[in-house]
XYZ file of C-alpha atoms in Angstrom:
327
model
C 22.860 4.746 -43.306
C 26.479 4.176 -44.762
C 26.350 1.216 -46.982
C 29.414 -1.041 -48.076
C 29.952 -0.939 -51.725
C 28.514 -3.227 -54.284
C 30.405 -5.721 -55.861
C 30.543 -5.453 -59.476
C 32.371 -8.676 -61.585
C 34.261 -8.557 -64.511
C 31.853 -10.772 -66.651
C 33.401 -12.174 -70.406
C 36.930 -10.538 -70.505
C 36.550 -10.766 -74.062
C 33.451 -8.775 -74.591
C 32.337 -5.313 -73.718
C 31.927 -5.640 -69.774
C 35.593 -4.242 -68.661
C 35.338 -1.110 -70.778
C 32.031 -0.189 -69.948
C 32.929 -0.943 -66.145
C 35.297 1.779 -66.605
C 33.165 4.090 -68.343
C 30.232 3.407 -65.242
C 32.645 4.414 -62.587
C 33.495 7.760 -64.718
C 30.101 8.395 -64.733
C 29.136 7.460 -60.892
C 32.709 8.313 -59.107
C 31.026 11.821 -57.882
C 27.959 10.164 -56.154
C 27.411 7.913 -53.241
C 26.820 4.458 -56.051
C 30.345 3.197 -55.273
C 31.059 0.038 -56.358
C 34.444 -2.131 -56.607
C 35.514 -3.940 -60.022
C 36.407 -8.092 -59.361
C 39.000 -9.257 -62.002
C 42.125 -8.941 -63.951
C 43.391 -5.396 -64.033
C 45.081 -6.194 -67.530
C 41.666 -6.431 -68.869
C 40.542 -2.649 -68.449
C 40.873 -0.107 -71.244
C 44.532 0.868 -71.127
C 44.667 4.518 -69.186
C 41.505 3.305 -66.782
C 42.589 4.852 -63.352
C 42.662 2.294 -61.112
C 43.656 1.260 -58.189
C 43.970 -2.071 -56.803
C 41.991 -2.681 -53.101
C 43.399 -5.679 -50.594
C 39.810 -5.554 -49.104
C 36.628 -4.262 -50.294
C 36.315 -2.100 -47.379
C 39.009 -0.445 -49.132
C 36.916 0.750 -51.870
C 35.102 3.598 -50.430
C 38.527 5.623 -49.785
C 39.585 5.534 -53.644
C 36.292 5.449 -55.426
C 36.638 9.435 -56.357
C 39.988 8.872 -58.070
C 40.038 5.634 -58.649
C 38.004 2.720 -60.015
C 38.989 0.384 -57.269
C 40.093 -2.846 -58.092
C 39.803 -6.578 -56.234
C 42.223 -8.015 -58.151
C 41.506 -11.653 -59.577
C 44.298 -13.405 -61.898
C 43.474 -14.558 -65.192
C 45.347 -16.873 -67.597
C 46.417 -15.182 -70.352
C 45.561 -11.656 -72.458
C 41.828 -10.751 -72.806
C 41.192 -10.542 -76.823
C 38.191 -8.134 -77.494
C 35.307 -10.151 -79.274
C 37.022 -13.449 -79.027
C 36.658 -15.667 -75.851
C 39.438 -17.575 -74.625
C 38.705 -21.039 -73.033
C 41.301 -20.769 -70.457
C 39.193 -17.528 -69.021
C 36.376 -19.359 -68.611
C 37.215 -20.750 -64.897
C 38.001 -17.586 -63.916
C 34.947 -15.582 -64.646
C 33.212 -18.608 -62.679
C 35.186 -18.293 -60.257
C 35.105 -14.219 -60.013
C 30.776 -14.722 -59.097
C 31.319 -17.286 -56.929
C 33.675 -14.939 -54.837
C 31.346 -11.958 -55.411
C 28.863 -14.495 -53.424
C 31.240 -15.238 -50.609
C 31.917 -11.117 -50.209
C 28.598 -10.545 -50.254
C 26.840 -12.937 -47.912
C 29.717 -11.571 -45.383
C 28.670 -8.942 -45.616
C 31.640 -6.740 -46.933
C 29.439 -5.595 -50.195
C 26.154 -4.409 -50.110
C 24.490 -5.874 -53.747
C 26.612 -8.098 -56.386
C 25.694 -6.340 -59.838
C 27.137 -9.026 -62.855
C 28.425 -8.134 -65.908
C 27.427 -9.965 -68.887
C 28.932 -13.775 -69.395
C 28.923 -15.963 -72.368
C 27.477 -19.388 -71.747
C 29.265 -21.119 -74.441
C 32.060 -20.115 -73.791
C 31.890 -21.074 -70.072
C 30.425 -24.511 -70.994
C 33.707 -25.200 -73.481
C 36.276 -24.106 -71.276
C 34.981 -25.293 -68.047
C 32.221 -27.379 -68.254
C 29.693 -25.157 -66.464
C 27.157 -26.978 -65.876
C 23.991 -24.101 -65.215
C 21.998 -22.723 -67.981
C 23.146 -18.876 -67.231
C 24.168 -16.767 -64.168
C 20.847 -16.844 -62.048
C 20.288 -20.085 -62.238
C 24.235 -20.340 -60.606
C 23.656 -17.987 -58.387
C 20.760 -19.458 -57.006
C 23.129 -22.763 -56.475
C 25.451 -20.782 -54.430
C 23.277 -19.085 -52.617
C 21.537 -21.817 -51.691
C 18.240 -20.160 -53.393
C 14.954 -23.075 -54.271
C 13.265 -20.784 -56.330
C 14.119 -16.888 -58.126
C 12.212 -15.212 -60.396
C 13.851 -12.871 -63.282
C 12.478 -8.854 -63.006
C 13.148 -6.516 -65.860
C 13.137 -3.117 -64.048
C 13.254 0.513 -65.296
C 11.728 3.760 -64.421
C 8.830 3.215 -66.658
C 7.934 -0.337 -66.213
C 8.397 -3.798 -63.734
C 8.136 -6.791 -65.376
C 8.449 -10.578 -64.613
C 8.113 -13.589 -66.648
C 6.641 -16.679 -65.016
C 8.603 -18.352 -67.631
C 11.876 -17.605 -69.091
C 13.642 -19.398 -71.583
C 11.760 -22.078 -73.138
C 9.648 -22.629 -76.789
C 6.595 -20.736 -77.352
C 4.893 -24.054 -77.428
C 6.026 -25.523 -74.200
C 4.632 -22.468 -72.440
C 1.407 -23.519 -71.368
C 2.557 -27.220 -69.832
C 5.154 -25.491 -68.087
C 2.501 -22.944 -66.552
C 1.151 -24.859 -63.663
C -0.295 -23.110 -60.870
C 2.468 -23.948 -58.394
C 4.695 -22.536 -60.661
C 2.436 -19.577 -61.015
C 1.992 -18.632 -56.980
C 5.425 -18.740 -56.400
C 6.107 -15.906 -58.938
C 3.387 -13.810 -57.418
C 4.630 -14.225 -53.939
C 8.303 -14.134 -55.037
C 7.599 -10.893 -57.322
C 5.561 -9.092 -54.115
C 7.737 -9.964 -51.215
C 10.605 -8.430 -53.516
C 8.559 -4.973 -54.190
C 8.044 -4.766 -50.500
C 11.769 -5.703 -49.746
C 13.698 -4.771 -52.669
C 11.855 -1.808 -53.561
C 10.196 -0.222 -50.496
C 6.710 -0.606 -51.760
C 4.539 -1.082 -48.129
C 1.427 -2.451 -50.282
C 2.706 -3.750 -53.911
C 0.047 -3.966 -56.973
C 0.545 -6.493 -59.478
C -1.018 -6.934 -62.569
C -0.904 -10.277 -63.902
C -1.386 -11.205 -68.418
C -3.551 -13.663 -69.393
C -1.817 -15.841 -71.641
C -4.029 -15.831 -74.973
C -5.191 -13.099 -76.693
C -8.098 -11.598 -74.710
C -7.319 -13.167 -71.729
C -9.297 -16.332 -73.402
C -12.147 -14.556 -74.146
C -14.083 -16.341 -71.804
C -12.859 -19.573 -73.162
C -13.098 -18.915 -77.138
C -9.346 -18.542 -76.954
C -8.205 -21.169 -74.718
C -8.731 -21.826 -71.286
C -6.012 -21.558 -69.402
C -6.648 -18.005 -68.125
C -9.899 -18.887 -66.358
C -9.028 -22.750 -65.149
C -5.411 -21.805 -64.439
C -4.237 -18.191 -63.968
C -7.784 -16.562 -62.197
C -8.240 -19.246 -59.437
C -4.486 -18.437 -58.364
C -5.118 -14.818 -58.373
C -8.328 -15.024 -56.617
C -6.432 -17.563 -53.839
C -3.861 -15.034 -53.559
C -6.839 -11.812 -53.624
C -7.887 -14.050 -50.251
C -4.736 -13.180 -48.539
C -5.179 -10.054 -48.953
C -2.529 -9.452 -51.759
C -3.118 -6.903 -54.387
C -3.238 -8.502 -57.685
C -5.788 -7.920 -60.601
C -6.116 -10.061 -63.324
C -5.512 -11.857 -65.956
C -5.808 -9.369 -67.933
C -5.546 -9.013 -71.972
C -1.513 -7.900 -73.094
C -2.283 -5.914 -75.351
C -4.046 -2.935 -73.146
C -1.453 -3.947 -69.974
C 1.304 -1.542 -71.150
C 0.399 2.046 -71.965
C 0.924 4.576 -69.680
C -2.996 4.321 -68.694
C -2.549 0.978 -67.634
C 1.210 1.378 -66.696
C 0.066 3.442 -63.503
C -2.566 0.965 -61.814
C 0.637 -1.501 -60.625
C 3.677 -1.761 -59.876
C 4.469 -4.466 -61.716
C 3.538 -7.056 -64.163
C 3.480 -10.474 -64.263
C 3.614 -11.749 -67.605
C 3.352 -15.337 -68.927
C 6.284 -15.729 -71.373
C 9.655 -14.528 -71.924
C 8.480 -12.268 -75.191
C 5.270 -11.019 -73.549
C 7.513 -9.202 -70.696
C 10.391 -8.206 -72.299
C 9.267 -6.658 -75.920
C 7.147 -4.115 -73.245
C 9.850 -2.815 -71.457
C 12.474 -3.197 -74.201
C 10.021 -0.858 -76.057
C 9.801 1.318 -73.376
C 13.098 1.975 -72.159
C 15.312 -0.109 -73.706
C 18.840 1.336 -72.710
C 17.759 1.846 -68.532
C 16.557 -1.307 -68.414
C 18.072 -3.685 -65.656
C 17.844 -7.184 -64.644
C 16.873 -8.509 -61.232
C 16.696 -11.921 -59.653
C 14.265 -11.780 -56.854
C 14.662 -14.365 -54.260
C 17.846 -14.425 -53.450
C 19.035 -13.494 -49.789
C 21.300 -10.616 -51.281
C 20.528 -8.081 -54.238
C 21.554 -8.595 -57.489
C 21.426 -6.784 -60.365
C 23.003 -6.997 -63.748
C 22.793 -5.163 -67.305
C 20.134 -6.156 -69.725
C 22.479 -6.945 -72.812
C 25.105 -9.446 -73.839
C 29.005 -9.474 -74.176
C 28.532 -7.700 -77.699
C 31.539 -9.194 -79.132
C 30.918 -7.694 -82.350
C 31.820 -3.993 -80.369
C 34.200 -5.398 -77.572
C 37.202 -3.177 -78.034
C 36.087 -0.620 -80.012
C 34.621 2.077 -77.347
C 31.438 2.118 -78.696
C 29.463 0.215 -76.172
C 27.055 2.504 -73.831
C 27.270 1.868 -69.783
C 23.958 3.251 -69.706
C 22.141 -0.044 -68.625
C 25.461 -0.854 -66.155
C 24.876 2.441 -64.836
C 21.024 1.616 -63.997
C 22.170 -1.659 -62.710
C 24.488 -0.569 -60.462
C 21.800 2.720 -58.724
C 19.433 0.238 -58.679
C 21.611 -2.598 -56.477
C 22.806 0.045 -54.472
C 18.912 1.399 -54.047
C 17.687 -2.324 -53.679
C 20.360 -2.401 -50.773
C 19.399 0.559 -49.022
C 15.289 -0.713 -49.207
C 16.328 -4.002 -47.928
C 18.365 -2.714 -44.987
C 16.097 -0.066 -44.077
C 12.700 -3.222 -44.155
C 11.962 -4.758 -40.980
């Protein structure tokens, strides 16, 4: 099955995405993971060979000599490790147009390079808390979820970015059922897995205990699994953290549903934490992205790793090949 390429944007000019762009398509421009770069040429590494696509069916032809190139025009110089606030349309602007190529169908995955928020929000006044949560705008998308993938470990966080303490009022079981369904429908799609098992954390140490450590995990989490068990889903649970995440344990699912943004990510950050990749599940293309920040304090410098861009860009282009290939 020939595939178009993925769609890859340019992210904060000002931090480490362009150079490790280049560095990815060094690494990938003898296998079949072709991609095309969306943004300002100027903002590459100087020397980067490039070459600059009309189309992105265009990409495919150049991608073994080249890193192609959609280009998209940016107001002045990029600065390494200091945003500029007349960039920060642009790099809007460059995702929403990875959206339009990709929902016609000319890319096969959109994988983003980091953004900066702030910087977005003072020189344009975006108004979304972070990427996904824009991308699920454009795409039209009610509800994602957030995956943390690697070869070692699946994770998802029911929720994301919020205090420690708002947590459990924020853990309803609506809120709860949609992650499980969201997380399995994406292993089935995404990932090719015919019968996905999912492991789902209690949220207090011990799982409750029965109730001696709160009660959330048997009034809240266990009557959603069981509802879910019903349909015939494979999910076990909720089960203590702290024994979910050796290998042991690692090799009964395929992936975990944690409650809390710590609780999922200090596993597989542990684990693997240069493969690992971000995922929004949910959306009616792939996307994948990185699982680190502009790095200002490096931009320039060469000493940023593509190792995670890498991952992120096998894994869109393996996400897209498992979702073309499902009934």
């Amino acid at each position: 099955m020939t595939l178009p390429p993925v769609a890859l944007t340019c992210g904060e000019p000002a931090g480490i995405g362009p150079e490790i762009a280049a560095a990815a398509w060094a690494a990938l421009r003898g296998t079949d993971t072709a991609f095309f770069w969306i943004g300002d040429p100027r903002h590459l590494p100087a020397g980067t060979p490039l070459q600059e696509i009309a189309a992105p069916g265009k990409a495919a032809a150049v991608f073994a000599r080249a890193l192609p190139v959609l280009p998209h025009a940016f107001e002045g110089p990029a600065t390494p490790g200091r945003a500029r606030p007349e960039h920060a349309q642009g790099v809007i602007d460059v995702i929403a147009r990875a959206v339009d190529i990709v929902q016609s169908g000319a890319a096969s995955a959109i994988c983003t390079a980091p953004i900066h928020k702030k910087a977005l929000i003072d020189g344009a006044g975006f108004a979304y808390p972070g990427h996904t949560e824009y991308l699920a705008a454009l795409a039209g998308a009610p509800r994602v979820v957030m995956m943390l993938a690697s070869d070692r470990l699946r994770v998802v966080p029911a929720t994301i970015h919020i205090p420690l303490a708002a947590v459990p009022a924020a853990l309803t079981p609506a809120l709860l059922d949609e992650t499980l369904r969201l997380t399995h429908a994406g292993l089935m799609r995404d990932f090719g897995i015919a019968r996905p098992r999912i492991a789902v954390a209690g949220l207090n140490p011990h799982a409750g205990e029965g109730g001696a450590m709160g009660h959330e995990d048997t009034a809240l989490i266990a009557p959603v699994i069981e509802a879910l068990r019903g349909e015939g889903l494979d999910i076990t649970g909720p089960h203590p953290a702290d024994t979910l995440f050796h290998e042991a344990a690692r090799a009964r699912y395929d992936a975990c549903v944690a409650m809390y943004h710590d609780q999922a990510l200090i596993p597989i950050k542990t684990l693997d934490f240069d493969r690992g990749v971000n995922v929004t599940l949910g959306l009616p293309f792939v996307r994948t992205s990185p699982d680190h920040g502009t790095a200002f304090d490096i931009a320039g410098t060469g000493a940023a790793a593509p190792t995670s861009l890498i991952e992120a860009l096998r894994l869109a282009r393996r996400m897209a090949r498992n979702r073309a290939a499902a009934p």
